[in-house]
Amino acid sequence: MMASVLKWIVPWEFSWVFLLSFIGFSVLYVRGCHRLHVSVGRRLSFWVGMALIYVSLHTYLDYFFEHEFFMHRIQQIVLHHLAPLLIIASYPGTVLHKGLPFRWRLRLLRPARRSWPWRLASAVWCNPAVATVVFVAFILMWLVPSMQTLAMLDWRIYRFMNWSMLASGFTYWWLVLDHRPRPPGRMTPGIRVLSPGITMTPQILAGAIVTFSKHDLYPIFEICGRAFTFNVLTAQLVGGVIMWVPAALIESAGGLLAMRQWLQLSRSGRIRRKPWPTRRTPAAAQP
């Protein structure tokens, strides 16, 4: 029994970078929760998202993600949509900031955030247009059969694919679920609500193309050896449906969360409204 459990816990491809990063963020969050009052719902959302990332990248399940197309699509949906959405919805920024030792915040974090490389990278990567395009582009890029083949054959490209999906997902959902008005937020509340509908459209189209394809688009999974004995086209159809339906549902949930933030901003009077121009009536002619 214990051997069977350990088989699933032991990572298929061990990574010190991932493990140390995961432990580091976990420790910061625990320290921050000790210094701030964080609701149970926010904590649960954060830890479920972190657990999904760990299971997707650092357990034996990674073997199935590498050897079956529909399992691979589940992994990508988790890394790009579900896990970042859950973590960002918990609003962990302040908690992680409080988890840092005060000296680190004063001597390292503050000067780094004021430096021009940080501001330049933030201005480019966190630009709403750039983040939205990158969010969609990474999905479509890794669906190109030749790119998928490279990722499956080279472990370095495979890891870059996973990290790129994770990073673009975090950036996009951080912009969409921002609870502040604009400025200082980078998106207006209305655009935050509409953005998931815009980004889900090309994903739905790509999922439909994969779903209704009559030939094997990704023979690399057959070459590497499939984890299950499913029919090739059946596995591809299931993978296309996963890209099509669950991804759209997750993005719809993100849009609803953004709408909730918009309503809260409106009720609190924090949205700046431009006054409507008053129409001037011409003065009556004097006799």
GROMACS .gro file of C-alpha atoms in nm:
model
  287
    1MET     CA    1   0.000   0.000   0.000
    2MET     CA    2   0.271   0.246   0.099
    3ALA     CA    3   0.476   0.156  -0.209
    4SER     CA    4   0.175   0.226  -0.429
    5VAL     CA    5   0.124   0.568  -0.268
    6LEU     CA    6   0.492   0.657  -0.296
    7LYS     CA    7   0.486   0.569  -0.664
    8TRP     CA    8   0.241   0.851  -0.730
    9ILE     CA    9   0.414   1.101  -0.501
   10VAL     CA   10   0.765   1.054  -0.641
   11PRO     CA   11   0.812   1.297  -0.934
   12TRP     CA   12   0.854   1.158  -1.284
   13GLU     CA   13   1.118   1.427  -1.354
   14PHE     CA   14   1.269   1.582  -1.041
   15SER     CA   15   1.343   1.956  -1.044
   16TRP     CA   16   1.527   2.139  -0.768
   17VAL     CA   17   1.422   2.474  -0.913
   18PHE     CA   18   1.055   2.389  -0.891
   19LEU     CA   19   1.080   2.227  -0.547
   20LEU     CA   20   1.270   2.518  -0.390
   21SER     CA   21   1.037   2.773  -0.552
   22PHE     CA   22   0.732   2.585  -0.427
   23ILE     CA   23   0.868   2.559  -0.073
   24GLY     CA   24   0.975   2.925  -0.075
   25PHE     CA   25   0.633   3.059  -0.173
   26SER     CA   26   0.462   2.822   0.070
   27VAL     CA   27   0.679   2.941   0.361
   28LEU     CA   28   0.618   3.306   0.272
   29TYR     CA   29   0.243   3.250   0.263
   30VAL     CA   30   0.239   3.071   0.598
   31ARG     CA   31   0.446   3.351   0.755
   32GLY     CA   32   0.216   3.612   0.604
   33CYS     CA   33  -0.095   3.437   0.736
   34HIS     CA   34   0.053   3.453   1.086
   35ARG     CA   35   0.087   3.831   1.056
   36LEU     CA   36  -0.238   3.910   0.877
   37HIS     CA   37  -0.598   3.796   0.911
   38VAL     CA   38  -0.667   3.585   0.602
   39SER     CA   39  -1.009   3.426   0.562
   40VAL     CA   40  -1.052   3.051   0.533
   41GLY     CA   41  -1.186   3.086   0.179
   42ARG     CA   42  -0.880   3.275   0.060
   43ARG     CA   43  -0.645   3.026   0.224
   44LEU     CA   44  -0.832   2.732   0.072
   45SER     CA   45  -0.823   2.889  -0.274
   46PHE     CA   46  -0.448   2.949  -0.248
   47TRP     CA   47  -0.356   2.601  -0.125
   48VAL     CA   48  -0.581   2.422  -0.374
   49GLY     CA   49  -0.414   2.615  -0.655
   50MET     CA   50  -0.067   2.536  -0.519
   51ALA     CA   51  -0.157   2.168  -0.482
   52LEU     CA   52  -0.278   2.155  -0.842
   53ILE     CA   53   0.051   2.301  -0.963
   54TYR     CA   54   0.253   2.052  -0.761
   55VAL     CA   55   0.049   1.754  -0.878
   56SER     CA   56   0.072   1.870  -1.239
   57LEU     CA   57   0.449   1.923  -1.243
   58HIS     CA   58   0.615   1.716  -0.972
   59THR     CA   59   0.441   1.380  -0.933
   60TYR     CA   60   0.424   1.057  -1.130
   61LEU     CA   61   0.119   1.194  -1.312
   62ASP     CA   62   0.365   1.386  -1.527
   63TYR     CA   63   0.439   1.056  -1.702
   64PHE     CA   64   0.079   1.036  -1.823
   65PHE     CA   65   0.085   1.403  -1.922
   66GLU     CA   66   0.383   1.329  -2.146
   67HIS     CA   67   0.241   1.012  -2.303
   68GLU     CA   68  -0.127   1.084  -2.369
   69PHE     CA   69  -0.268   1.384  -2.555
   70PHE     CA   70  -0.587   1.433  -2.357
   71MET     CA   71  -0.396   1.401  -2.028
   72HIS     CA   72  -0.151   1.659  -2.157
   73ARG     CA   73  -0.437   1.898  -2.229
   74ILE     CA   74  -0.565   1.853  -1.873
   75GLN     CA   75  -0.221   1.951  -1.744
   76GLN     CA   76  -0.207   2.261  -1.963
   77ILE     CA   77  -0.557   2.372  -1.863
   78VAL     CA   78  -0.461   2.338  -1.496
   79LEU     CA   79  -0.133   2.528  -1.538
   80HIS     CA   80  -0.271   2.801  -1.761
   81HIS     CA   81  -0.625   2.850  -1.635
   82LEU     CA   82  -0.739   2.681  -1.317
   83ALA     CA   83  -0.441   2.697  -1.079
   84PRO     CA   84  -0.345   3.061  -1.154
   85LEU     CA   85  -0.711   3.166  -1.130
   86LEU     CA   86  -0.752   3.002  -0.788
   87ILE     CA   87  -0.428   3.149  -0.652
   88ILE     CA   88  -0.489   3.500  -0.786
   89ALA     CA   89  -0.851   3.488  -0.663
   90SER     CA   90  -0.710   3.446  -0.311
   91TYR     CA   91  -0.526   3.781  -0.353
   92PRO     CA   92  -0.197   3.651  -0.207
   93GLY     CA   93   0.016   3.957  -0.287
   94THR     CA   94  -0.013   4.131   0.048
   95VAL     CA   95   0.020   3.802   0.236
   96LEU     CA   96   0.339   3.705   0.053
   97HIS     CA   97   0.477   4.055   0.103
   98LYS     CA   98   0.418   4.033   0.477
   99GLY     CA   99   0.582   3.692   0.479
  100LEU     CA  100   0.915   3.843   0.378
  101PRO     CA  101   1.145   3.948   0.662
  102PHE     CA  102   1.135   4.324   0.715
  103ARG     CA  103   1.503   4.366   0.631
  104TRP     CA  104   1.458   4.186   0.301
  105ARG     CA  105   1.166   4.410   0.213
  106LEU     CA  106   1.365   4.720   0.303
  107ARG     CA  107   1.704   4.634   0.155
  108LEU     CA  108   1.617   4.406  -0.136
  109LEU     CA  109   1.256   4.432  -0.250
  110ARG     CA  110   1.211   4.809  -0.232
  111PRO     CA  111   1.531   4.899  -0.426
  112ALA     CA  112   1.456   4.627  -0.680
  113ARG     CA  113   1.106   4.762  -0.747
  114ARG     CA  114   1.246   5.112  -0.794
  115SER     CA  115   1.518   5.000  -1.038
  116TRP     CA  116   1.472   5.067  -1.408
  117PRO     CA  117   1.502   4.700  -1.517
  118TRP     CA  118   1.213   4.607  -1.286
  119ARG     CA  119   0.999   4.898  -1.405
  120LEU     CA  120   1.077   4.827  -1.771
  121ALA     CA  121   0.997   4.457  -1.739
  122SER     CA  122   0.679   4.535  -1.545
  123ALA     CA  123   0.568   4.794  -1.800
  124VAL     CA  124   0.610   4.549  -2.088
  125TRP     CA  125   0.505   4.215  -1.935
  126CYS     CA  126   0.212   4.359  -1.738
  127ASN     CA  127   0.081   4.574  -2.022
  128PRO     CA  128  -0.280   4.458  -2.072
  129ALA     CA  129  -0.246   4.422  -2.448
  130VAL     CA  130   0.083   4.233  -2.423
  131ALA     CA  131  -0.040   4.007  -2.142
  132THR     CA  132  -0.360   3.922  -2.330
  133VAL     CA  133  -0.180   3.844  -2.656
  134VAL     CA  134   0.083   3.635  -2.477
  135PHE     CA  135  -0.188   3.450  -2.283
  136VAL     CA  136  -0.354   3.336  -2.606
  137ALA     CA  137  -0.033   3.301  -2.808
  138PHE     CA  138   0.124   3.047  -2.574
  139ILE     CA  139  -0.187   2.829  -2.593
  140LEU     CA  140  -0.191   2.831  -2.972
  141MET     CA  141   0.187   2.806  -3.012
  142TRP     CA  142   0.214   2.483  -2.814
  143LEU     CA  143  -0.077   2.335  -3.010
  144VAL     CA  144   0.119   2.354  -3.336
  145PRO     CA  145   0.213   1.989  -3.405
  146SER     CA  146   0.579   2.069  -3.477
  147MET     CA  147   0.612   2.267  -3.151
  148GLN     CA  148   0.438   1.990  -2.960
  149THR     CA  149   0.684   1.739  -3.106
  150LEU     CA  150   0.984   1.948  -2.998
  151ALA     CA  151   0.844   1.982  -2.645
  152MET     CA  152   0.790   1.609  -2.613
  153LEU     CA  153   1.139   1.521  -2.738
  154ASP     CA  154   1.345   1.778  -2.543
  155TRP     CA  155   1.294   1.803  -2.166
  156ARG     CA  156   1.424   2.161  -2.162
  157ILE     CA  157   1.162   2.275  -2.412
  158TYR     CA  158   0.901   2.074  -2.224
  159ARG     CA  159   0.980   2.256  -1.900
  160PHE     CA  160   0.984   2.592  -2.078
  161MET     CA  161   0.641   2.512  -2.218
  162ASN     CA  162   0.502   2.439  -1.872
  163TRP     CA  163   0.665   2.744  -1.711
  164SER     CA  164   0.551   2.972  -1.995
  165MET     CA  165   0.193   2.856  -1.954
  166LEU     CA  166   0.211   2.911  -1.580
  167ALA     CA  167   0.372   3.258  -1.603
  168SER     CA  168   0.134   3.388  -1.871
  169GLY     CA  169  -0.164   3.254  -1.675
  170PHE     CA  170  -0.058   3.427  -1.354
  171THR     CA  171   0.004   3.759  -1.531
  172TYR     CA  172  -0.326   3.756  -1.717
  173TRP     CA  173  -0.544   3.664  -1.421
  174TRP     CA  174  -0.362   3.914  -1.200
  175LEU     CA  175  -0.469   4.189  -1.442
  176VAL     CA  176  -0.826   4.059  -1.481
  177LEU     CA  177  -0.894   4.005  -1.109
  178ASP     CA  178  -0.736   4.331  -0.994
  179HIS     CA  179  -0.966   4.473  -0.726
  180ARG     CA  180  -0.845   4.832  -0.771
  181PRO     CA  181  -0.994   5.099  -0.999
  182ARG     CA  182  -0.795   5.234  -1.292
  183PRO     CA  183  -0.563   5.400  -1.207
  184PRO     CA  184  -0.369   5.246  -1.033
  185GLY     CA  185  -0.503   4.928  -1.192
  186ARG     CA  186  -0.390   4.862  -1.548
  187MET     CA  187  -0.731   4.758  -1.686
  188THR     CA  188  -1.065   4.932  -1.656
  189PRO     CA  189  -1.327   4.724  -1.470
  190GLY     CA  190  -1.534   4.682  -1.786
  191ILE     CA  191  -1.242   4.549  -1.990
  192ARG     CA  192  -1.162   4.302  -1.711
  193VAL     CA  193  -1.509   4.154  -1.747
  194LEU     CA  194  -1.497   4.141  -2.128
  195SER     CA  195  -1.140   4.015  -2.160
  196PRO     CA  196  -1.208   3.646  -2.076
  197GLY     CA  197  -1.474   3.638  -2.346
  198ILE     CA  198  -1.221   3.771  -2.596
  199THR     CA  199  -0.944   3.530  -2.500
  200MET     CA  200  -1.166   3.221  -2.491
  201THR     CA  201  -1.278   3.264  -2.854
  202PRO     CA  202  -0.955   3.147  -3.025
  203GLN     CA  203  -0.925   2.867  -2.770
  204ILE     CA  204  -1.274   2.744  -2.855
  205LEU     CA  205  -1.191   2.754  -3.226
  206ALA     CA  206  -0.866   2.563  -3.172
  207GLY     CA  207  -1.046   2.307  -2.956
  208ALA     CA  208  -1.313   2.262  -3.223
  209ILE     CA  209  -1.048   2.206  -3.492
  210VAL     CA  210  -0.877   1.939  -3.284
  211THR     CA  211  -1.208   1.779  -3.185
  212PHE     CA  212  -1.341   1.736  -3.538
  213SER     CA  213  -1.011   1.649  -3.704
  214LYS     CA  214  -1.025   1.318  -3.894
  215HIS     CA  215  -0.653   1.236  -3.874
  216ASP     CA  216  -0.390   1.217  -3.602
  217LEU     CA  217  -0.250   1.568  -3.549
  218TYR     CA  218   0.004   1.466  -3.286
  219PRO     CA  219   0.176   1.140  -3.385
  220ILE     CA  220   0.455   1.214  -3.135
  221PHE     CA  221   0.243   1.056  -2.861
  222GLU     CA  222   0.228   0.735  -3.064
  223ILE     CA  223   0.605   0.746  -3.119
  224CYS     CA  224   0.681   0.802  -2.749
  225GLY     CA  225   0.434   0.533  -2.646
  226ARG     CA  226   0.083   0.600  -2.523
  227ALA     CA  227  -0.004   0.556  -2.158
  228PHE     CA  228  -0.350   0.414  -2.237
  229THR     CA  229  -0.492   0.191  -2.506
  230PHE     CA  230  -0.742   0.445  -2.633
  231ASN     CA  231  -0.804   0.486  -3.001
  232VAL     CA  232  -0.583   0.767  -3.134
  233LEU     CA  233  -0.871   0.975  -3.270
  234THR     CA  234  -1.079   0.915  -2.957
  235ALA     CA  235  -0.800   1.046  -2.734
  236GLN     CA  236  -0.758   1.344  -2.966
  237LEU     CA  237  -1.132   1.414  -2.960
  238VAL     CA  238  -1.135   1.408  -2.579
  239GLY     CA  239  -0.836   1.643  -2.572
  240GLY     CA  240  -1.010   1.884  -2.807
  241VAL     CA  241  -1.325   1.885  -2.595
  242ILE     CA  242  -1.113   1.958  -2.285
  243MET     CA  243  -0.966   2.261  -2.463
  244TRP     CA  244  -1.311   2.362  -2.578
  245VAL     CA  245  -1.551   2.325  -2.284
  246PRO     CA  246  -1.365   2.322  -1.947
  247ALA     CA  247  -1.131   2.603  -2.054
  248ALA     CA  248  -1.428   2.819  -2.157
  249LEU     CA  249  -1.606   2.746  -1.828
  250ILE     CA  250  -1.298   2.846  -1.627
  251GLU     CA  251  -1.263   3.170  -1.821
  252SER     CA  252  -1.633   3.240  -1.772
  253ALA     CA  253  -1.582   3.196  -1.397
  254GLY     CA  254  -1.294   3.444  -1.416
  255GLY     CA  255  -1.519   3.692  -1.594
  256LEU     CA  256  -1.784   3.653  -1.322
  257LEU     CA  257  -1.523   3.718  -1.052
  258ALA     CA  258  -1.414   4.030  -1.240
  259MET     CA  259  -1.777   4.143  -1.259
  260ARG     CA  260  -1.812   4.097  -0.883
  261GLN     CA  261  -1.512   4.324  -0.831
  262TRP     CA  262  -1.664   4.578  -1.070
  263LEU     CA  263  -1.989   4.582  -0.872
  264GLN     CA  264  -1.801   4.625  -0.544
  265LEU     CA  265  -1.604   4.917  -0.688
  266SER     CA  266  -1.925   5.075  -0.816
  267ARG     CA  267  -2.104   5.038  -0.482
  268SER     CA  268  -1.813   5.189  -0.293
  269GLY     CA  269  -1.796   5.484  -0.532
  270ARG     CA  270  -1.433   5.415  -0.628
  271ILE     CA  271  -1.492   5.421  -1.004
  272ARG     CA  272  -1.416   5.757  -1.157
  273ARG     CA  273  -1.696   5.868  -1.383
  274LYS     CA  274  -1.650   6.137  -1.641
  275PRO     CA  275  -1.921   6.402  -1.616
  276TRP     CA  276  -2.157   6.418  -1.910
  277PRO     CA  277  -2.114   6.740  -2.113
  278THR     CA  278  -2.397   6.983  -2.048
  279ARG     CA  279  -2.582   7.112  -2.350
  280ARG     CA  280  -2.587   7.488  -2.363
  281THR     CA  281  -2.904   7.653  -2.488
  282PRO     CA  282  -2.853   7.966  -2.696
  283ALA     CA  283  -2.948   8.283  -2.518
  284ALA     CA  284  -3.275   8.438  -2.625
  285ALA     CA  285  -3.234   8.722  -2.874
  286GLN     CA  286  -3.281   9.062  -2.720
  287PRO     CA  287  -3.541   9.284  -2.898
   0.00000   0.00000   0.00000
